[in-house]
Coordinates of C-alpha atoms in Angstrom, one line a residue:
Chain A
X460 CA 0.0 0.0 0.0
X461 CA 1.1 3.5 -0.7
X462 CA 0.4 5.2 2.6
X463 CA 2.2 7.7 4.8
X464 CA 4.6 6.2 7.3
X465 CA 3.4 6.6 10.9
X466 CA 6.6 5.0 12.4
X467 CA 5.2 1.5 12.8
X468 CA 7.1 0.3 9.7
X469 CA 10.6 1.5 9.1
X470 CA 11.9 0.1 5.8
X471 CA 15.3 -1.3 5.4
X472 CA 17.6 0.6 3.1
X473 CA 20.8 -0.4 1.3
X474 CA 24.0 -0.9 3.3
X475 CA 22.3 -1.8 6.5
X476 CA 20.6 1.5 7.1
X477 CA 16.9 2.0 8.0
X478 CA 14.3 4.7 7.3
X479 CA 14.1 7.2 10.3
X480 CA 17.1 5.6 12.1
X481 CA 20.1 7.9 12.6
X482 CA 23.7 6.8 12.2
X483 CA 25.6 7.6 15.4
X484 CA 29.3 7.4 16.4
X485 CA 29.9 4.2 18.4
X486 CA 31.1 6.2 21.4
X487 CA 32.5 9.7 22.0
X488 CA 35.9 10.1 20.5
X489 CA 38.7 9.6 23.0
X490 CA 36.5 8.0 25.6
X491 CA 37.9 4.5 24.8
X492 CA 39.9 2.7 22.2
X493 CA 37.9 1.6 19.1
X494 CA 38.2 1.8 15.3
X495 CA 35.8 2.4 12.4
X496 CA 32.5 1.5 14.1
X497 CA 29.0 3.0 14.0
X498 CA 25.8 2.6 16.1
X499 CA 22.1 2.7 15.1
X500 CA 19.4 2.4 17.7
X501 CA 16.6 0.2 16.2
X502 CA 14.2 -0.1 19.2
X503 CA 14.3 1.7 22.5
X504 CA 10.7 2.0 23.6
X505 CA 10.7 1.9 27.5
X506 CA 7.8 -0.6 27.6
X507 CA 10.1 -3.2 25.9
X508 CA 12.4 -3.4 28.9
X509 CA 15.4 -3.6 26.6
X510 CA 16.9 -1.9 23.6
X511 CA 18.1 -3.3 20.2
X512 CA 21.0 -1.6 18.6
X513 CA 22.9 -2.3 15.3
X514 CA 26.7 -1.9 15.4
X515 CA 28.9 -2.0 12.3
X516 CA 32.7 -2.1 12.0
X517 CA 34.3 -1.3 8.7
X518 CA 36.9 -3.9 7.4
X519 CA 39.7 -4.0 10.0
X520 CA 37.6 -2.2 12.6
X521 CA 37.0 -3.2 16.2
X522 CA 34.9 -2.4 19.2
X523 CA 36.2 -1.5 22.6
X524 CA 37.7 -4.2 24.8
X525 CA 35.5 -3.8 27.9
X526 CA 33.4 -5.6 30.5
X527 CA 30.3 -4.7 32.6
X528 CA 27.7 -6.2 34.8
X529 CA 24.9 -6.2 32.2
X530 CA 24.6 -9.0 29.6
X531 CA 24.8 -8.6 25.9
X532 CA 22.7 -10.7 23.5
X533 CA 24.2 -10.5 20.0
X534 CA 23.1 -11.8 16.6
X535 CA 25.6 -11.3 13.7
X536 CA 23.9 -9.8 10.7
X537 CA 26.6 -9.1 8.2
X538 CA 30.2 -10.1 7.5
X539 CA 32.7 -12.2 9.3
X540 CA 35.1 -11.6 12.1
X541 CA 36.2 -12.7 15.5
X542 CA 34.9 -12.1 19.0
X543 CA 36.9 -12.2 22.2
X544 CA 34.9 -13.7 25.1
X545 CA 36.8 -13.9 28.3
X546 CA 39.8 -16.1 27.4
X547 CA 38.4 -17.4 24.1
X548 CA 38.5 -16.1 20.6
X549 CA 35.6 -17.3 18.4
X550 CA 35.0 -16.8 14.7
X551 CA 31.6 -15.4 13.9
X552 CA 29.4 -15.4 10.8
X553 CA 26.0 -14.2 9.9
X554 CA 23.1 -15.2 12.3
X555 CA 25.5 -16.6 14.9
X556 CA 24.2 -15.9 18.4
X557 CA 26.7 -14.6 21.0
X558 CA 25.8 -14.4 24.7
X559 CA 28.2 -12.1 26.6
X560 CA 27.7 -12.9 30.4
X561 CA 28.2 -10.4 33.2
X562 CA 31.8 -9.2 33.8
X563 CA 33.2 -11.0 30.7
X564 CA 35.9 -9.1 28.8
X565 CA 34.8 -8.9 25.2
X566 CA 35.7 -7.3 21.9
X567 CA 34.6 -7.7 18.3
X568 CA 36.9 -7.4 15.2
X569 CA 35.9 -7.4 11.6
X570 CA 38.0 -9.2 9.1
X571 CA 40.3 -7.1 6.9
X572 CA 38.2 -7.5 3.8
X573 CA 34.6 -6.7 4.7
X574 CA 32.4 -5.0 7.4
X575 CA 31.1 -6.8 10.4
X576 CA 27.6 -5.9 11.6
X577 CA 25.6 -7.2 14.5
X578 CA 22.4 -6.7 16.5
X579 CA 23.0 -6.2 20.2
X580 CA 20.1 -6.5 22.7
X581 CA 20.6 -5.0 26.2
X582 CA 18.5 -4.2 29.3
X583 CA 17.5 -0.6 29.2
X584 CA 18.8 -0.1 32.7
X585 CA 22.5 -1.0 32.7
X586 CA 25.9 -0.1 34.1
X587 CA 28.7 1.7 32.3
X588 CA 31.5 -0.5 30.8
X589 CA 34.9 -0.8 32.5
X590 CA 38.1 -0.7 30.5
X591 CA 41.0 -3.0 31.4
X592 CA 43.9 -1.8 33.4
X593 CA 47.4 -2.4 32.0
X594 CA 47.7 -5.4 34.3
X595 CA 44.3 -6.9 33.2
X596 CA 45.2 -6.4 29.6
X597 CA 48.6 -8.1 30.2
X598 CA 46.9 -11.0 32.0
X599 CA 44.5 -11.5 29.0
X600 CA 47.5 -11.4 26.6
X601 CA 49.2 -14.2 28.5
X602 CA 47.2 -16.5 26.3
X603 CA 48.9 -16.3 22.8
X604 CA 45.6 -16.7 20.9
X605 CA 44.2 -13.8 22.8
X606 CA 47.4 -11.8 22.3
X607 CA 47.2 -12.3 18.6
X608 CA 43.5 -11.2 18.6
X609 CA 44.3 -8.1 20.7
X610 CA 47.1 -7.1 18.3
X611 CA 44.8 -7.5 15.4
X612 CA 46.6 -10.5 14.1
Chain B
X1002 CA 39.4 -22.0 17.6
X1003 CA 38.4 -25.6 18.0
X1004 CA 37.0 -25.5 21.6
X1005 CA 34.0 -27.0 23.3
X1006 CA 30.8 -24.9 23.1
X1007 CA 30.0 -23.4 26.5
X1008 CA 26.8 -21.8 25.3
X1009 CA 28.2 -18.3 24.7
X1010 CA 28.4 -18.9 21.0
X1011 CA 25.5 -20.7 19.3
X1012 CA 26.3 -21.1 15.6
X1013 CA 23.8 -20.5 12.9
X1014 CA 22.8 -23.5 10.9
X1015 CA 21.2 -23.8 7.4
X1016 CA 17.5 -23.0 7.0
X1017 CA 17.3 -20.5 9.9
X1018 CA 18.1 -22.9 12.6
X1019 CA 20.7 -22.5 15.4
X1020 CA 22.9 -24.8 17.5
X1021 CA 21.2 -25.6 20.8
X1022 CA 18.0 -23.8 19.9
X1023 CA 14.8 -26.0 19.8
X1024 CA 12.1 -25.7 17.2
X1025 CA 8.7 -25.3 18.8
X1026 CA 5.2 -25.2 17.6
X1027 CA 4.0 -21.5 17.4
X1028 CA 1.2 -22.1 19.8
X1029 CA -0.8 -25.1 21.2
X1030 CA -2.9 -26.6 18.4
X1031 CA -6.5 -25.4 18.6
X1032 CA -5.8 -22.5 20.9
X1033 CA -6.1 -19.9 18.1
X1034 CA -6.2 -19.8 14.3
X1035 CA -2.8 -19.9 12.6
X1036 CA -1.1 -21.8 9.7
X1037 CA 2.3 -23.4 9.2
X1038 CA 4.4 -21.4 11.7
X1039 CA 7.2 -22.3 14.1
X1040 CA 8.9 -20.6 17.0
X1041 CA 12.5 -20.6 18.2
X1042 CA 13.5 -18.8 21.4
X1043 CA 17.0 -17.2 20.8
X1044 CA 17.5 -15.3 24.0
X1045 CA 15.4 -15.4 27.2
X1046 CA 17.9 -14.7 30.1
X1047 CA 16.0 -12.9 32.9
X1048 CA 18.6 -10.2 33.3
X1049 CA 18.0 -8.9 29.7
X1050 CA 14.5 -7.8 30.7
X1051 CA 13.1 -9.0 27.3
X1052 CA 13.2 -12.1 25.0
X1053 CA 14.1 -12.5 21.4
X1054 CA 12.2 -15.1 19.4
X1055 CA 12.4 -16.1 15.7
X1056 CA 9.1 -17.0 14.1
X1057 CA 8.8 -18.5 10.6
X1058 CA 5.8 -19.1 8.4
X1059 CA 6.0 -21.5 5.5
X1060 CA 4.8 -20.2 2.1
X1061 CA 1.1 -19.3 2.5
X1062 CA 1.3 -19.5 6.3
X1063 CA 0.1 -16.9 8.8
X1064 CA 0.3 -15.9 12.4
X1065 CA -2.8 -15.4 14.7
X1066 CA -4.8 -12.2 14.3
X1067 CA -4.6 -10.9 17.8
X1068 CA -3.8 -7.9 20.1
X1069 CA -2.5 -7.3 23.6
X1070 CA -1.2 -4.7 25.9
X1071 CA 2.5 -5.5 25.3
X1072 CA 4.5 -4.1 22.4
X1073 CA 6.2 -6.2 19.7
X1074 CA 9.5 -5.0 18.1
X1075 CA 10.0 -7.0 14.9
X1076 CA 12.8 -7.3 12.3
X1077 CA 12.1 -9.3 9.2
X1078 CA 14.9 -11.8 8.6
X1079 CA 13.8 -13.9 5.7
X1080 CA 11.3 -13.7 2.8
X1081 CA 8.5 -11.4 1.9
X1082 CA 4.9 -11.0 3.0
X1083 CA 2.4 -8.7 4.5
X1084 CA 1.6 -7.4 7.9
X1085 CA -1.7 -6.2 9.2
X1086 CA -1.2 -3.3 11.7
X1087 CA -4.5 -1.9 12.9
X1088 CA -6.3 -0.8 9.8
X1089 CA -3.3 -0.9 7.5
X1090 CA -1.7 -3.7 5.4
X1091 CA 2.0 -3.2 4.8
X1092 CA 4.4 -5.2 2.6
X1093 CA 7.5 -6.4 4.4
X1094 CA 10.9 -7.5 3.2
X1095 CA 14.2 -8.5 4.9
X1096 CA 15.5 -6.2 7.7
X1097 CA 12.4 -4.0 7.7
X1098 CA 11.5 -2.9 11.3
X1099 CA 7.9 -3.2 12.5
X1100 CA 6.7 -1.7 15.8
X1101 CA 3.4 -3.1 17.0
X1102 CA 2.0 -0.8 19.6
X1103 CA -0.2 -1.8 22.5
X1104 CA -3.7 -3.0 21.7
X1105 CA -3.1 -3.0 17.9
X1106 CA -4.6 -5.8 15.9
X1107 CA -1.9 -7.5 14.0
X1108 CA -1.1 -10.5 11.8
X1109 CA 1.7 -11.6 9.5
X1110 CA 1.2 -13.6 6.3
X1111 CA 3.9 -15.1 4.1
X1112 CA 3.7 -14.9 0.3
X1113 CA 2.6 -18.0 -1.5
X1114 CA 6.1 -18.8 -2.8
X1115 CA 8.5 -18.6 0.1
X1116 CA 8.8 -18.6 3.9
X1117 CA 8.6 -15.4 5.9
X1118 CA 10.8 -15.3 9.1
X1119 CA 11.2 -12.6 11.6
X1120 CA 12.8 -11.7 14.9
X1121 CA 10.3 -10.5 17.6
X1122 CA 11.5 -8.8 20.8
X1123 CA 9.1 -8.6 23.7
X1124 CA 9.2 -7.6 27.4
X1125 CA 9.6 -10.8 29.4
X1126 CA 6.6 -9.8 31.6
X1127 CA 3.6 -9.5 29.3
X1128 CA -0.1 -10.1 29.0
X1129 CA -1.8 -12.9 27.0
X1130 CA -3.1 -12.1 23.5
X1131 CA -6.8 -11.4 22.8
X1132 CA -8.5 -12.9 19.8
X1133 CA -11.1 -10.7 17.9
X1134 CA -14.8 -11.3 18.5
X1135 CA -16.9 -11.9 15.4
X1136 CA -18.0 -8.2 15.6
X1137 CA -14.4 -7.0 15.8
X1138 CA -13.3 -9.1 12.9
X1139 CA -16.2 -7.8 10.8
X1140 CA -15.3 -4.2 11.7
X1141 CA -11.7 -4.8 10.6
X1142 CA -13.0 -6.3 7.3
X1143 CA -15.1 -3.2 6.6
X1144 CA -11.9 -2.0 5.0
X1145 CA -11.7 -3.9 1.6
X1146 CA -7.8 -3.9 1.8
X1147 CA -8.0 -5.5 5.2
X1148 CA -10.7 -7.9 4.1
X1149 CA -8.5 -9.1 1.2
X1150 CA -5.6 -9.6 3.6
X1151 CA -7.7 -11.5 6.1
X1152 CA -9.0 -13.8 3.4
X1153 CA -5.5 -14.5 2.2
X1154 CA -6.0 -12.6 -1.0

């Protein structure tokens, strides 16, 4: 039907954009380490109890290495990459489901040849992420697989 | 990495299935009208505040025509079809976002040639759906576009 949009249907656009959904920076510049990543908020109505966001890294991009009390529920939508989850590095592909438990260090990295995009569902009431201290980062990097991940290898 | 699965990563499988995710009937048979539709619960951890489910209709299938106080937040993942939203019939395609406000009559129908699958996010605390009375269904069908949708046309 050719009717005016009242906000109940927001059409998908090319390149993983959506009608009436703004493209935001991932975080404020300088607030934490990250590279080439954007954020779109798809649903944030208070009555849902949670929010659904879409994050996308350009080829070679990565999210911040961080942890927090709140849980993340992730579905990969686009591309391939790796995810650090505690002491494990896992390859991810479209539609894979990733559960990031409370207080688990985590970071996503896109492969060098294509963007990596994922949905991330979170409780609307949540704590702020913590960044690792130098000591915590060094402890993670004791594992050579994690060290290679952290250095982008 | 080749490590044992601890539940933090559940890999996507062919045909919109996932590792460690059961395929359920949409609803109990005979509890409401619907056709050829399945349900998979992707995330339901209490600390998220909400749940993420994946529903899929076979070609020609449809969900129940119903309404309730709780809101639905939907992203189409697969296929094409139509969605009734109150007095409107909208065509849907992959990655379209559909917000179903409180107390809005709604129903999804797959096209006759392919499955229609979508993610549906809901508050974990929610009321039970209401089915339309004969009078309410007749009032909806006063609109010829809605009548054609309801009759599968």
